[in-house]
Coordinates of C-alpha atoms in Angstrom, one line a residue:
Chain A
X1052 CA -46.0 -8.3 -15.2
X1053 CA -48.8 -10.7 -16.1
X1054 CA -52.3 -9.6 -15.6
X1055 CA -52.4 -11.8 -12.5
X1056 CA -52.3 -8.8 -10.2
X1057 CA -52.0 -10.7 -6.9
X1058 CA -48.3 -11.4 -7.2
X1059 CA -47.4 -7.7 -7.0
X1060 CA -49.8 -6.9 -4.2
X1061 CA -48.4 -9.6 -2.0
X1062 CA -44.8 -8.5 -1.6
X1063 CA -44.7 -5.4 -3.8
X1064 CA -41.9 -7.0 -5.8
X1065 CA -41.9 -7.2 -9.6
X1066 CA -41.1 -10.2 -11.7
X1067 CA -37.4 -9.5 -11.7
X1068 CA -37.3 -8.8 -8.0
X1069 CA -37.3 -5.0 -8.2
X1070 CA -39.3 -2.6 -6.1
X1071 CA -41.5 0.1 -7.7
X1072 CA -38.8 2.7 -7.8
X1073 CA -35.7 0.7 -8.7
X1074 CA -34.0 1.2 -12.0
X1075 CA -32.5 -1.7 -13.9
X1076 CA -28.7 -2.0 -14.1
X1077 CA -27.5 0.8 -16.3
X1078 CA -24.0 0.4 -17.8
X1079 CA -22.6 2.8 -20.3
X1080 CA -19.4 3.5 -22.1
X1081 CA -18.4 6.5 -24.1
X1082 CA -16.0 6.9 -27.0
X1083 CA -16.2 3.2 -28.0
X1084 CA -15.4 3.7 -31.6
X1085 CA -12.4 5.7 -32.5
X1086 CA -13.3 6.2 -36.2
X1087 CA -16.5 8.2 -35.6
X1088 CA -16.9 11.7 -34.2
X1089 CA -18.9 10.5 -31.2
X1090 CA -19.9 7.1 -30.0
X1091 CA -21.4 5.4 -27.0
X1092 CA -22.7 2.0 -25.8
X1093 CA -25.5 1.8 -23.3
X1094 CA -27.1 -1.1 -21.5
X1095 CA -30.3 -0.8 -19.5
X1096 CA -31.0 -4.2 -18.2
X1097 CA -31.1 -6.3 -21.4
X1098 CA -31.7 -3.5 -23.7
X1099 CA -28.4 -2.8 -25.5
X1100 CA -27.8 0.2 -27.8
X1101 CA -24.8 1.3 -29.8
X1102 CA -24.8 4.9 -30.9
X1103 CA -22.6 6.8 -33.2
X1104 CA -22.7 10.5 -34.1
X1105 CA -21.1 12.1 -37.1
X1106 CA -21.2 15.8 -37.6
X1107 CA -21.8 18.5 -37.8
X1108 CA -20.8 18.0 -41.4
X1109 CA -21.7 19.3 -44.8
X1110 CA -25.2 18.8 -45.9
X1111 CA -25.7 15.4 -47.4
X1112 CA -27.7 15.0 -50.5
X1113 CA -30.8 12.9 -49.9
X1114 CA -30.4 9.2 -50.4
X1115 CA -32.2 7.7 -53.4
X1116 CA -34.5 5.9 -50.9
X1117 CA -35.9 9.3 -50.1
X1118 CA -35.4 10.0 -46.5
X1119 CA -37.5 13.0 -45.7
X1120 CA -36.1 16.0 -43.9
X1121 CA -36.5 15.3 -40.3
X1122 CA -36.8 18.0 -37.7
X1123 CA -34.7 20.4 -39.7
X1124 CA -36.5 23.6 -40.3
X1125 CA -34.6 26.2 -42.3
X1126 CA -31.2 24.6 -42.9
X1127 CA -29.6 28.0 -43.6
X1128 CA -30.0 29.1 -40.1
X1129 CA -29.3 26.0 -38.1
X1130 CA -28.0 22.4 -38.3
X1131 CA -30.3 19.6 -39.4
X1132 CA -30.5 16.6 -37.1
X1133 CA -31.0 13.3 -38.7
X1134 CA -31.6 10.1 -36.7
X1135 CA -31.2 6.7 -38.1
X1136 CA -32.4 3.8 -36.1
X1137 CA -31.5 0.3 -37.0
X1138 CA -33.1 -2.7 -35.2
X1139 CA -30.9 -5.7 -35.7
X1140 CA -32.7 -8.9 -36.7
X1141 CA -31.4 -10.7 -33.7
X1142 CA -32.5 -8.0 -31.2
X1143 CA -35.7 -9.5 -30.0
X1144 CA -36.7 -13.1 -29.0
X1145 CA -37.9 -13.9 -32.5
X1146 CA -35.6 -13.2 -35.4
X1147 CA -37.3 -10.5 -37.5
X1148 CA -35.7 -8.6 -40.3
X1149 CA -37.3 -5.2 -40.2
X1150 CA -38.2 -3.2 -43.3
X1151 CA -36.8 0.3 -43.6
X1152 CA -40.1 2.0 -43.7
X1153 CA -41.4 0.6 -40.4
X1154 CA -43.7 3.3 -39.1
X1155 CA -42.9 2.6 -35.5
X1156 CA -39.2 3.1 -36.1
X1157 CA -39.8 6.3 -38.1
X1158 CA -41.9 7.8 -35.3
X1159 CA -39.2 7.0 -32.8
X1160 CA -36.5 8.6 -35.1
X1161 CA -38.6 11.7 -35.3
X1162 CA -39.2 11.9 -31.6
X1163 CA -35.5 11.6 -30.9
X1164 CA -34.6 14.2 -33.4
X1165 CA -37.1 16.6 -32.0
X1166 CA -35.9 16.1 -28.5
X1167 CA -32.3 17.0 -29.4
X1168 CA -33.4 20.0 -31.5
X1169 CA -34.4 21.5 -28.2
X1170 CA -31.1 21.1 -26.5
X1171 CA -28.4 21.2 -29.1
X1172 CA -27.1 24.6 -30.1
X1173 CA -27.8 24.0 -33.8
X1174 CA -27.7 27.7 -34.6
X1175 CA -23.9 27.5 -34.4
X1176 CA -23.7 25.2 -37.4
X1177 CA -25.9 26.4 -40.2
X1178 CA -25.8 24.4 -43.5
X1179 CA -24.7 21.3 -41.7
X1180 CA -26.2 17.9 -40.7
X1181 CA -25.7 16.1 -37.4
X1182 CA -26.3 12.4 -38.0
X1183 CA -27.2 10.1 -35.1
X1184 CA -27.1 6.4 -35.9
X1185 CA -28.5 4.0 -33.3
X1186 CA -28.0 0.2 -33.6
X1187 CA -30.3 -1.8 -31.3
X1188 CA -28.5 -5.0 -30.5
X1189 CA -31.0 -6.3 -28.0
X1190 CA -34.3 -5.0 -26.9
X1191 CA -36.0 -5.8 -23.6
X1192 CA -38.3 -2.9 -22.9
X1193 CA -37.7 0.9 -22.8
X1194 CA -36.3 1.1 -26.3
X1195 CA -37.0 4.8 -26.8
X1196 CA -35.5 5.5 -23.4
X1197 CA -32.3 3.7 -24.0
X1198 CA -31.9 5.3 -27.4
X1199 CA -32.3 8.8 -26.0
X1200 CA -29.8 8.1 -23.2
X1201 CA -27.3 6.5 -25.6
X1202 CA -27.7 9.4 -28.1
X1203 CA -27.0 12.0 -25.3
X1204 CA -23.7 10.3 -24.4
X1205 CA -22.7 10.0 -28.0
X1206 CA -23.4 13.7 -28.6
X1207 CA -21.4 14.6 -25.5
X1208 CA -18.5 12.5 -26.9
X1209 CA -18.8 14.2 -30.3
X1210 CA -18.4 17.6 -28.6
X1211 CA -21.5 19.2 -29.9
X1212 CA -22.5 22.0 -27.6
X1213 CA -25.8 21.5 -25.8
X1214 CA -27.7 23.1 -23.0
X1215 CA -28.1 19.9 -21.0
X1216 CA -28.3 16.1 -21.1
X1217 CA -31.6 14.5 -22.2
X1218 CA -32.2 11.6 -19.9
X1219 CA -35.2 9.4 -20.2
X1220 CA -37.0 6.7 -18.3
X1221 CA -40.3 4.7 -18.6
X1222 CA -43.0 4.7 -16.0
X1223 CA -46.1 2.5 -15.8
X1224 CA -49.0 2.1 -13.5
X1225 CA -49.0 -1.0 -11.4
X1226 CA -51.9 -3.3 -11.8
X1227 CA -54.4 -3.5 -9.1
X1228 CA -57.6 -5.5 -8.6
X1229 CA -59.6 -2.5 -7.6
X1230 CA -59.7 -0.3 -10.8
X1231 CA -60.9 2.8 -9.0
X1232 CA -57.9 3.1 -6.7
X1233 CA -55.9 6.2 -7.4
X1234 CA -53.2 5.3 -4.8
X1235 CA -51.3 2.8 -6.9
X1236 CA -47.6 2.6 -7.2
X1237 CA -46.2 3.9 -10.4
X1238 CA -43.5 1.4 -11.6
X1239 CA -40.1 2.8 -12.8
X1240 CA -38.0 1.5 -15.7
X1241 CA -39.9 -1.3 -17.4
X1242 CA -38.6 -4.5 -19.0
X1243 CA -40.1 -6.2 -22.0
X1244 CA -42.7 -8.3 -20.3
X1245 CA -44.0 -5.3 -18.2
X1246 CA -44.2 -3.1 -21.3
X1247 CA -46.4 -5.6 -23.0
X1248 CA -48.9 -5.8 -20.2
X1249 CA -49.1 -2.5 -18.5
X1250 CA -50.0 1.1 -19.7
X1251 CA -46.7 3.0 -19.7
X1252 CA -45.2 6.2 -20.8
X1253 CA -41.7 7.4 -21.7
X1254 CA -40.5 10.6 -20.1
X1255 CA -37.4 12.5 -21.2
X1256 CA -36.2 15.6 -19.3
X1257 CA -33.4 18.0 -19.0
X1258 CA -32.3 19.5 -15.8
X1259 CA -31.6 23.0 -17.2
X1260 CA -31.7 25.2 -14.2
X1261 CA -30.0 28.2 -12.7
X1262 CA -26.6 26.6 -13.1
X1263 CA -26.6 24.9 -9.8
X1264 CA -26.5 21.4 -11.3
X1265 CA -29.4 19.2 -10.7
X1266 CA -31.1 21.6 -8.4
X1267 CA -32.7 23.5 -11.2
X1268 CA -36.1 23.0 -12.6
X1269 CA -36.5 20.1 -15.0
X1270 CA -37.9 20.6 -18.4
X1271 CA -39.8 17.8 -20.2
X1272 CA -38.4 17.2 -23.7
X1273 CA -40.1 13.9 -24.5
X1274 CA -43.4 12.6 -23.3
X1275 CA -44.8 9.6 -25.2
X1276 CA -47.7 7.5 -24.2
X1277 CA -49.3 5.0 -26.5
X1278 CA -51.6 3.2 -24.1
X1279 CA -54.5 4.3 -21.9
X1280 CA -54.4 5.0 -18.2
X1281 CA -56.8 6.6 -15.8
X1282 CA -56.4 10.3 -15.4
X1283 CA -56.1 10.2 -11.7
X1284 CA -52.9 8.1 -11.9
X1285 CA -51.2 10.4 -14.4
X1286 CA -49.7 12.9 -12.0
X1287 CA -48.1 10.3 -9.8
X1288 CA -46.6 8.6 -12.8
X1289 CA -45.2 11.8 -14.2
X1290 CA -43.6 12.9 -10.9
X1291 CA -42.0 9.5 -10.5
X1292 CA -40.8 9.6 -14.1
X1293 CA -39.2 13.0 -13.7
X1294 CA -37.4 11.9 -10.5
X1295 CA -36.3 8.8 -12.3
X1296 CA -34.9 10.9 -15.1
X1297 CA -32.9 12.9 -12.6
X1298 CA -31.3 9.7 -11.3
X1299 CA -30.5 8.5 -14.8
X1300 CA -28.9 11.9 -15.5
X1301 CA -26.7 11.4 -12.5
X1302 CA -25.6 8.0 -13.8
X1303 CA -24.9 9.4 -17.3
X1304 CA -22.9 12.3 -15.9
X1305 CA -20.8 9.8 -13.9
X1306 CA -19.9 8.0 -17.1
X1307 CA -18.9 11.3 -18.8
X1308 CA -16.8 12.4 -15.9
X1309 CA -15.0 9.0 -15.7
X1310 CA -14.1 9.3 -19.3
X1311 CA -12.9 12.9 -18.8
X1312 CA -10.8 11.8 -15.9
X1313 CA -9.2 9.1 -18.0
X1314 CA -8.5 11.5 -20.8
X1315 CA -6.8 14.0 -18.5
X1316 CA -4.7 11.3 -16.8
X1317 CA -3.4 10.1 -20.2
X1318 CA -2.5 13.7 -21.1
X1319 CA -0.9 14.6 -17.9
X1320 CA 1.2 11.5 -17.1
Chain B
X818 CA -16.9 -6.8 -58.0
X819 CA -15.4 -3.4 -58.3
X820 CA -13.4 -2.5 -55.3
X821 CA -12.9 1.0 -53.9
X822 CA -11.4 3.4 -56.5
X823 CA -10.3 6.3 -54.4
X824 CA -6.7 5.4 -53.7
X825 CA -5.0 8.7 -52.9
X826 CA -1.5 7.6 -53.7
X827 CA 0.7 9.0 -56.4
X828 CA 2.5 6.8 -58.9
X829 CA 5.8 7.4 -57.1
X830 CA 4.3 6.3 -53.8
X831 CA 2.8 3.2 -55.4
X832 CA 6.1 2.3 -57.0
X833 CA 7.9 2.8 -53.7
X834 CA 5.4 0.5 -51.9
X835 CA 5.6 -2.1 -54.6
X836 CA 9.4 -2.2 -54.4
X837 CA 9.5 -2.4 -50.6
X838 CA 7.0 -5.2 -50.6
X839 CA 8.8 -7.2 -53.3
X840 CA 11.9 -7.4 -51.3
X841 CA 12.9 -10.7 -49.7
X842 CA 12.0 -10.4 -46.8
X843 CA 9.3 -7.8 -47.5
X844 CA 9.3 -4.4 -45.8
X845 CA 5.7 -3.7 -44.8
X846 CA 4.8 -0.1 -44.0
X847 CA 4.0 -1.0 -40.4
X848 CA 6.9 -3.4 -40.0
X849 CA 4.9 -6.6 -39.6
X850 CA 6.2 -10.0 -40.8
X851 CA 4.4 -11.5 -43.9
X852 CA 2.1 -13.7 -41.7
X853 CA 1.6 -11.3 -38.8
X854 CA -1.9 -10.1 -38.2
X855 CA -2.8 -6.7 -36.8
X856 CA -4.0 -6.7 -33.1
X857 CA -7.7 -7.1 -32.7
X858 CA -10.3 -7.2 -29.9
X859 CA -12.7 -10.1 -29.8
X860 CA -15.5 -11.0 -27.4
X861 CA -18.3 -13.6 -27.5
X862 CA -21.7 -14.2 -26.0
X863 CA -22.6 -10.5 -25.8
X864 CA -26.2 -10.8 -26.8
X865 CA -28.6 -12.4 -24.3
X866 CA -31.4 -13.0 -26.8
X867 CA -29.3 -14.7 -29.5
X868 CA -28.2 -18.3 -29.6
X869 CA -24.6 -17.2 -30.3
X870 CA -22.9 -13.8 -30.8
X871 CA -19.5 -12.3 -31.3
X872 CA -17.9 -9.0 -31.8
X873 CA -14.5 -8.3 -33.4
X874 CA -12.8 -4.9 -33.7
X875 CA -9.8 -4.6 -36.0
X876 CA -7.0 -2.2 -35.5
X877 CA -8.1 0.1 -38.2
X878 CA -11.4 0.9 -36.4
X879 CA -13.7 -1.4 -38.3
X880 CA -16.0 -3.4 -36.2
X881 CA -18.5 -6.2 -36.8
X882 CA -21.2 -7.8 -34.6
X883 CA -22.7 -11.1 -35.5
X884 CA -25.8 -12.6 -33.9
X885 CA -26.9 -16.2 -34.6
X886 CA -30.5 -17.2 -34.1
X887 CA -32.1 -20.6 -34.7
X888 CA -35.7 -21.5 -35.2
X889 CA -37.4 -24.8 -35.6
X890 CA -38.9 -25.3 -39.1
X891 CA -40.9 -28.1 -40.6
X892 CA -39.0 -30.0 -43.2
X893 CA -40.2 -30.6 -46.8
X894 CA -40.7 -34.3 -47.2
X895 CA -37.9 -36.0 -49.1
X896 CA -40.1 -37.7 -51.7
X897 CA -41.7 -34.5 -53.0
X898 CA -39.9 -32.9 -56.0
X899 CA -38.7 -29.5 -54.9
X900 CA -40.0 -26.7 -57.0
X901 CA -36.6 -25.1 -57.4
X902 CA -35.1 -28.2 -58.8
X903 CA -32.9 -28.9 -55.9
X904 CA -32.0 -32.6 -56.0
X905 CA -32.1 -34.3 -52.6
X906 CA -28.7 -34.2 -51.0
X907 CA -27.1 -32.1 -53.7
X908 CA -28.0 -28.8 -52.2
X909 CA -28.9 -25.5 -53.9
X910 CA -25.3 -24.8 -54.8
X911 CA -24.8 -28.3 -56.2
X912 CA -21.9 -29.0 -53.9
X913 CA -23.1 -32.5 -53.2
X914 CA -23.2 -34.5 -50.0
X915 CA -19.9 -36.2 -50.9
X916 CA -18.0 -34.1 -48.4
X917 CA -20.5 -35.0 -45.6
X918 CA -18.9 -38.4 -45.7
X919 CA -15.7 -36.8 -44.5
X920 CA -17.5 -36.0 -41.3
X921 CA -15.9 -38.1 -38.6
X922 CA -16.8 -41.4 -37.1
X923 CA -18.8 -39.7 -34.3
X924 CA -21.5 -38.6 -36.8
X925 CA -21.8 -42.0 -38.4
X926 CA -22.2 -43.7 -35.1
X927 CA -25.1 -41.4 -34.3
X928 CA -26.9 -43.1 -37.2
X929 CA -26.8 -42.9 -40.9
X930 CA -30.0 -40.9 -40.8
X931 CA -28.2 -37.7 -40.1
X932 CA -25.6 -38.0 -42.8
X933 CA -26.0 -35.8 -45.8
X934 CA -29.6 -34.8 -45.0
X935 CA -28.8 -31.1 -44.6
X936 CA -30.3 -28.6 -47.0
X937 CA -28.6 -25.4 -48.1
X938 CA -31.8 -23.4 -47.6
X939 CA -31.6 -24.0 -43.8
X940 CA -28.9 -21.4 -43.5
X941 CA -29.5 -17.7 -44.1
X942 CA -26.8 -15.1 -43.9
X943 CA -27.8 -11.4 -43.9
X944 CA -25.4 -8.5 -43.8
X945 CA -26.3 -5.0 -42.7
X946 CA -24.0 -2.2 -43.6
X947 CA -25.3 1.2 -42.4
X948 CA -25.6 3.6 -45.3
X949 CA -26.2 0.8 -47.9
X950 CA -29.4 -0.7 -49.0
X951 CA -29.9 -4.4 -48.7
X952 CA -29.7 -5.0 -52.4
X953 CA -26.5 -3.0 -53.0
X954 CA -23.7 -4.9 -54.6
X955 CA -21.4 -5.1 -51.6
X956 CA -23.7 -6.7 -49.0
X957 CA -25.1 -9.2 -51.5
X958 CA -21.6 -10.2 -52.7
X959 CA -20.3 -10.6 -49.2
X960 CA -23.2 -12.6 -47.9
X961 CA -22.9 -14.9 -51.0
X962 CA -19.3 -15.5 -50.3
X963 CA -19.8 -16.2 -46.6
X964 CA -22.7 -18.6 -47.3
X965 CA -20.7 -20.4 -49.9
X966 CA -17.8 -21.0 -47.4
X967 CA -20.2 -22.1 -44.6
X968 CA -22.0 -24.6 -46.8
X969 CA -19.1 -25.9 -48.7
X970 CA -17.9 -28.5 -46.2
X971 CA -21.4 -29.9 -45.6
X972 CA -20.9 -30.2 -41.9
X973 CA -23.0 -27.2 -40.8
X974 CA -26.2 -28.0 -42.5
X975 CA -26.1 -31.6 -41.2
X976 CA -25.9 -30.4 -37.6
X977 CA -29.2 -28.6 -38.2
X978 CA -31.1 -31.8 -38.7
X979 CA -33.5 -32.7 -35.9
X980 CA -35.6 -35.5 -37.3
X981 CA -37.1 -36.3 -40.7
X982 CA -40.0 -33.8 -40.2
X983 CA -38.2 -30.9 -38.5
X984 CA -35.0 -29.1 -38.7
X985 CA -33.3 -25.9 -37.4
X986 CA -33.2 -22.9 -39.5
X987 CA -30.1 -20.9 -38.7
X988 CA -30.1 -17.1 -39.3
X989 CA -26.7 -15.4 -39.2
X990 CA -27.1 -11.6 -39.0
X991 CA -24.0 -9.6 -39.5
X992 CA -23.8 -5.9 -38.6
X993 CA -20.8 -4.1 -40.0
X994 CA -20.7 -1.3 -37.5
X995 CA -18.3 1.1 -39.1
X996 CA -17.7 2.2 -42.6
X997 CA -16.0 -0.3 -44.8
X998 CA -12.6 1.3 -44.7
X999 CA -10.9 -1.7 -46.2
X1000 CA -12.2 -4.9 -47.8
X1001 CA -14.4 -6.3 -44.9
X1002 CA -14.5 -9.9 -45.9
X1003 CA -11.9 -11.3 -43.4
X1004 CA -13.4 -9.3 -40.5
X1005 CA -16.9 -10.6 -41.2
X1006 CA -15.7 -14.2 -41.7
X1007 CA -13.7 -14.2 -38.4
X1008 CA -16.6 -12.7 -36.5
X1009 CA -19.0 -15.3 -38.0
X1010 CA -16.6 -18.1 -37.0
X1011 CA -16.5 -16.8 -33.5
X1012 CA -20.2 -16.5 -33.2
X1013 CA -20.8 -20.0 -34.5
X1014 CA -18.3 -21.4 -32.0
X1015 CA -20.4 -19.9 -29.2
X1016 CA -23.8 -20.9 -30.6
X1017 CA -25.9 -23.2 -28.5
X1018 CA -29.0 -25.1 -29.4
X1019 CA -31.6 -26.3 -26.8
X1020 CA -31.2 -30.0 -25.9
X1021 CA -33.6 -32.3 -27.6
X1022 CA -35.8 -34.3 -25.3
X1023 CA -38.2 -36.0 -27.7
X1024 CA -37.3 -39.1 -29.6
X1025 CA -37.3 -40.2 -33.3
X1026 CA -39.8 -38.5 -35.5
X1027 CA -42.3 -37.1 -33.0
X1028 CA -42.8 -33.3 -32.6
X1029 CA -39.6 -31.9 -31.2
X1030 CA -39.6 -31.1 -27.6
X1031 CA -36.7 -29.4 -25.9
X1032 CA -35.3 -29.1 -22.4
X1033 CA -36.2 -25.8 -20.8
X1034 CA -33.0 -25.6 -19.0
X1035 CA -30.5 -23.5 -21.0
X1036 CA -27.6 -25.0 -19.1
X1037 CA -28.5 -28.3 -20.8
X1038 CA -28.1 -26.8 -24.2
X1039 CA -25.6 -28.2 -26.6
X1040 CA -23.0 -26.4 -28.6
X1041 CA -23.4 -26.3 -32.4
X1042 CA -19.7 -26.9 -32.7
X1043 CA -18.9 -28.9 -29.5
X1044 CA -15.5 -28.1 -28.1
X1045 CA -14.3 -31.6 -27.4
X1046 CA -10.9 -32.2 -25.9
X1047 CA -10.0 -34.9 -28.4
X1048 CA -8.5 -33.8 -31.8
X1049 CA -11.6 -35.0 -33.6
X1050 CA -13.7 -32.0 -33.7
X1051 CA -14.8 -29.8 -36.5
X1052 CA -14.8 -26.0 -36.6
X1053 CA -16.6 -23.6 -38.8
X1054 CA -14.7 -22.2 -41.8
X1055 CA -12.6 -19.1 -41.9
X1056 CA -11.9 -16.8 -44.9
X1057 CA -8.6 -15.1 -45.1
X1058 CA -7.5 -12.4 -47.5
X1059 CA -4.1 -13.2 -49.1
X1060 CA -2.2 -10.9 -51.5
X1061 CA 0.9 -11.3 -53.6
X1062 CA 3.4 -8.7 -54.7
X1063 CA 5.9 -10.2 -57.1
X1064 CA 7.0 -13.4 -55.3
X1065 CA 6.0 -12.2 -51.9
X1066 CA 2.9 -13.4 -50.1
X1067 CA 1.3 -11.2 -47.5
X1068 CA -1.5 -11.8 -45.0
X1069 CA -3.9 -9.3 -43.5
X1070 CA -3.1 -6.6 -46.0
X1071 CA -3.7 -3.0 -45.1
X1072 CA -5.3 -0.6 -47.4
X1073 CA -1.9 0.7 -48.7
X1074 CA -0.7 -2.8 -49.4
X1075 CA -3.8 -3.7 -51.3
X1076 CA -3.3 -0.7 -53.5
X1077 CA -0.1 -2.2 -55.0
X1078 CA -1.2 -5.9 -55.0
X1079 CA -0.5 -8.0 -58.0
X1080 CA -3.3 -10.4 -57.0
X1081 CA -5.7 -10.8 -54.1
X1082 CA -7.3 -14.1 -53.1
X1083 CA -10.0 -14.9 -50.6
X1084 CA -9.2 -18.4 -49.3
X1085 CA -11.8 -20.2 -47.1
X1086 CA -10.5 -23.1 -45.0
X1087 CA -12.4 -25.4 -42.7
X1088 CA -11.2 -27.9 -40.2
X1089 CA -12.2 -31.5 -40.8
X1090 CA -12.7 -34.1 -38.1
X1091 CA -9.1 -35.3 -38.3
X1092 CA -8.0 -31.8 -37.3
X1093 CA -6.5 -31.0 -40.7
X1094 CA -7.4 -27.9 -42.5
X1095 CA -8.9 -28.1 -46.0
X1096 CA -9.5 -25.4 -48.4
X1097 CA -13.2 -25.2 -49.2
X1098 CA -13.4 -22.1 -51.4
X1099 CA -11.2 -19.8 -53.3
X1100 CA -12.1 -16.5 -54.9
X1101 CA -10.0 -14.1 -56.8
X1102 CA -10.6 -10.5 -56.1
X1103 CA -9.9 -7.6 -58.5
X1104 CA -6.9 -5.9 -57.0
X1105 CA -7.5 -2.2 -56.6
X1106 CA -4.1 -1.6 -58.2
X1107 CA -5.6 -2.1 -61.6
X1108 CA -7.5 1.1 -61.1
X1109 CA -4.5 3.2 -60.3
X1110 CA -3.1 5.7 -62.8
X1111 CA 0.2 4.9 -64.5
X1112 CA 3.1 7.2 -64.0
X1113 CA 4.4 9.3 -66.9
X1114 CA 8.0 8.8 -68.0
X1115 CA 10.2 12.0 -67.9
X1116 CA 10.7 11.9 -71.6
X1117 CA 7.0 12.3 -72.2
X1118 CA 6.3 14.7 -69.4
X1119 CA 5.3 18.0 -71.0
X1120 CA 5.3 19.9 -67.7
X1121 CA 9.1 19.5 -67.4
X1122 CA 9.5 20.8 -70.9
X1123 CA 10.4 17.4 -72.5
X1124 CA 9.4 17.2 -76.1
X1125 CA 9.0 13.5 -76.3
X1126 CA 5.3 13.7 -76.7
X1127 CA 5.7 15.6 -80.0
X1128 CA 8.8 13.9 -81.4
X1129 CA 8.1 10.3 -80.6
X1130 CA 5.5 8.3 -82.5
X1131 CA 2.9 6.3 -80.7
X1132 CA 4.7 3.0 -81.5
X1133 CA 7.9 4.3 -79.9
X1134 CA 6.0 5.4 -76.8
X1135 CA 4.5 2.0 -76.5
X1136 CA 7.8 0.2 -77.0
X1137 CA 9.4 2.4 -74.3
X1138 CA 6.7 1.5 -71.8
X1139 CA 6.8 -2.2 -72.6
X1140 CA 10.6 -2.4 -72.3
X1141 CA 10.4 -0.6 -68.9
X1142 CA 7.8 -3.1 -67.6
X1143 CA 7.1 -1.0 -64.6
X1144 CA 10.7 -0.9 -63.3
X1145 CA 11.2 2.8 -63.2
X1146 CA 7.7 4.1 -63.8
X1147 CA 4.6 2.7 -62.0
X1148 CA 2.3 0.8 -64.2
X1149 CA -0.9 -1.0 -63.0
X1150 CA -0.2 -4.7 -62.9
X1151 CA -1.3 -6.8 -65.9
X1152 CA -1.9 -10.4 -66.3
X1153 CA -2.7 -13.1 -63.8
X1154 CA -0.9 -15.0 -61.1
X1155 CA 1.5 -17.9 -61.6
X1156 CA -0.1 -21.2 -60.7
X1157 CA 2.8 -22.0 -58.4
X1158 CA 2.2 -18.9 -56.4
X1159 CA -1.5 -19.7 -55.9
X1160 CA -0.5 -23.2 -54.8
X1161 CA 2.0 -21.6 -52.3
X1162 CA -0.7 -19.3 -51.0
X1163 CA -3.1 -22.1 -50.4
X1164 CA -0.4 -24.2 -48.7
X1165 CA 0.5 -21.4 -46.4
X1166 CA -3.1 -21.2 -45.2
X1167 CA -3.8 -24.9 -44.9
X1168 CA -0.6 -26.5 -43.8
X1169 CA 0.0 -27.7 -40.2
X1170 CA 1.1 -24.8 -38.2
X1171 CA 0.2 -22.4 -41.0
X1172 CA -1.8 -19.2 -40.8
X1173 CA -5.2 -20.8 -40.9
X1174 CA -4.5 -22.9 -37.9
X1175 CA -3.0 -20.0 -36.0
X1176 CA -6.1 -17.9 -36.6
X1177 CA -8.5 -20.7 -35.5
X1178 CA -6.5 -21.3 -32.4
X1179 CA -6.5 -17.7 -31.6
X1180 CA -10.2 -17.5 -31.9
X1181 CA -10.8 -20.6 -29.9
X1182 CA -9.0 -19.1 -27.0
X1183 CA -11.3 -16.1 -26.8
X1184 CA -13.0 -16.4 -23.4
X1185 CA -16.7 -15.6 -23.2

């Protein structure tokens, strides 16, 4: 949303016509590639991610390019999680071939690996590596979010035991002319334009609870904020974000169940 | 380039495959006819931020996604001597602008200014294979082959000309999504062809040599390869993998069939304005069969207790193998391909109603 704040205050509609708490169209498919252990394809608005998971498999020797051990403490007690993120040159508006050692990409890879280290039962697979490869085909905001969601689906498809899904969403603070106002709408699920203009954060949660599904208490696995926002707005943003994650988790769960139903029908008929 | 070397087939299996494929008609392991392709899934226009895009999945699980993006770039003035020694109109690869004259009457009517002005440097092909670095042999070789085929007929670079001061720079980025289970060249070529067919460039609003100005309305954009209803339209080239076993010619070879090939060719064909296909590039590929191990004749096989290895001299052993000529014991193929067979392979791709036309028609019918 441009810094011209009056447009939002008038009708409380964002540039793409959404209200403050509306998610973009989320479409996901699981098991898209037969040749890999687990795969998924996720679209959140115009952000499209392809994810494949291979593993747990034998420890790979380090590539000559020297990829440092990521998020894998003590490989003789638990599996190591390696995340590779690959931004296609045609993914953004300008064609840009990214270097391998892009710091922003490396940081996102680390964040994703850490998030899953908390949910996957890696202690069941010592001396192994789980590799998550993410191909970004098109990015229009909420990149880390979409990567986490896509990786969750692919890990479910690969059959790696986990305690819960990791679902993520971005939240921003709507612009207002009066900077001191604390009662400002937090905006859910940002697109590319909004991400450039507004302070935002990425929240990723699980819903690990007492086994009653989504009724349990959510645990925050990922919380990334690179911009500045007033302290008073933070709590509202966080609660909207956590609620948004719950809704995304419901959508991801639907995708998994649909696939499961399809598999069962093929076997039974 | 060296193809994959890990072919897990024994000499007996290789011999069996070779014999079945040499029959007339050949018996392929999956029962296909010699010109039948395996089923594939194709879709176009999948990327909203790219000028053109396509995705093709082959039956063996390999998948490729291609995105085409175009950017306006300032042209180097014609009278300055280029530092890389590229002569005007000859192009980096020295393929000349002669073939640009074969471009149909439509292009000439638009004005002689657009004929033969394209430069090879305006096209950039980049291949991304996960798990390989950008300067590994395979990505570099494949991108060189695809660039060669795209530039060979001269038509593509001429379409990128805007006016004498500006031109379009076309970036074709290919993502080979899965591991290269078999030689990926035909998959990448077909996907590139499909992506180029769906590529659109913004409509030019400015005139002559002034700074280019384009129509904001994307609906007004023009196709890079306009799908006209008349027969006079040009299509981007397509590269097919053709192999021969004895006198048999096979298309879309699977991994097993490649392991016993006598020769493997990559033939690139492009469609000219008259609707005819012409071959624009041909490359021989080292058949992986050369890297297989030869079988051991029973007489020499010490594990069965035969004493031939001790009693026969080296000259006798050699004579025995030469007389056999791979009939009863598998031997990696030696020597080249008969010229007549190469000609026949090219003809099968390029002729009217041949495989090349079939493939192009199939791709043209892919709905967005």
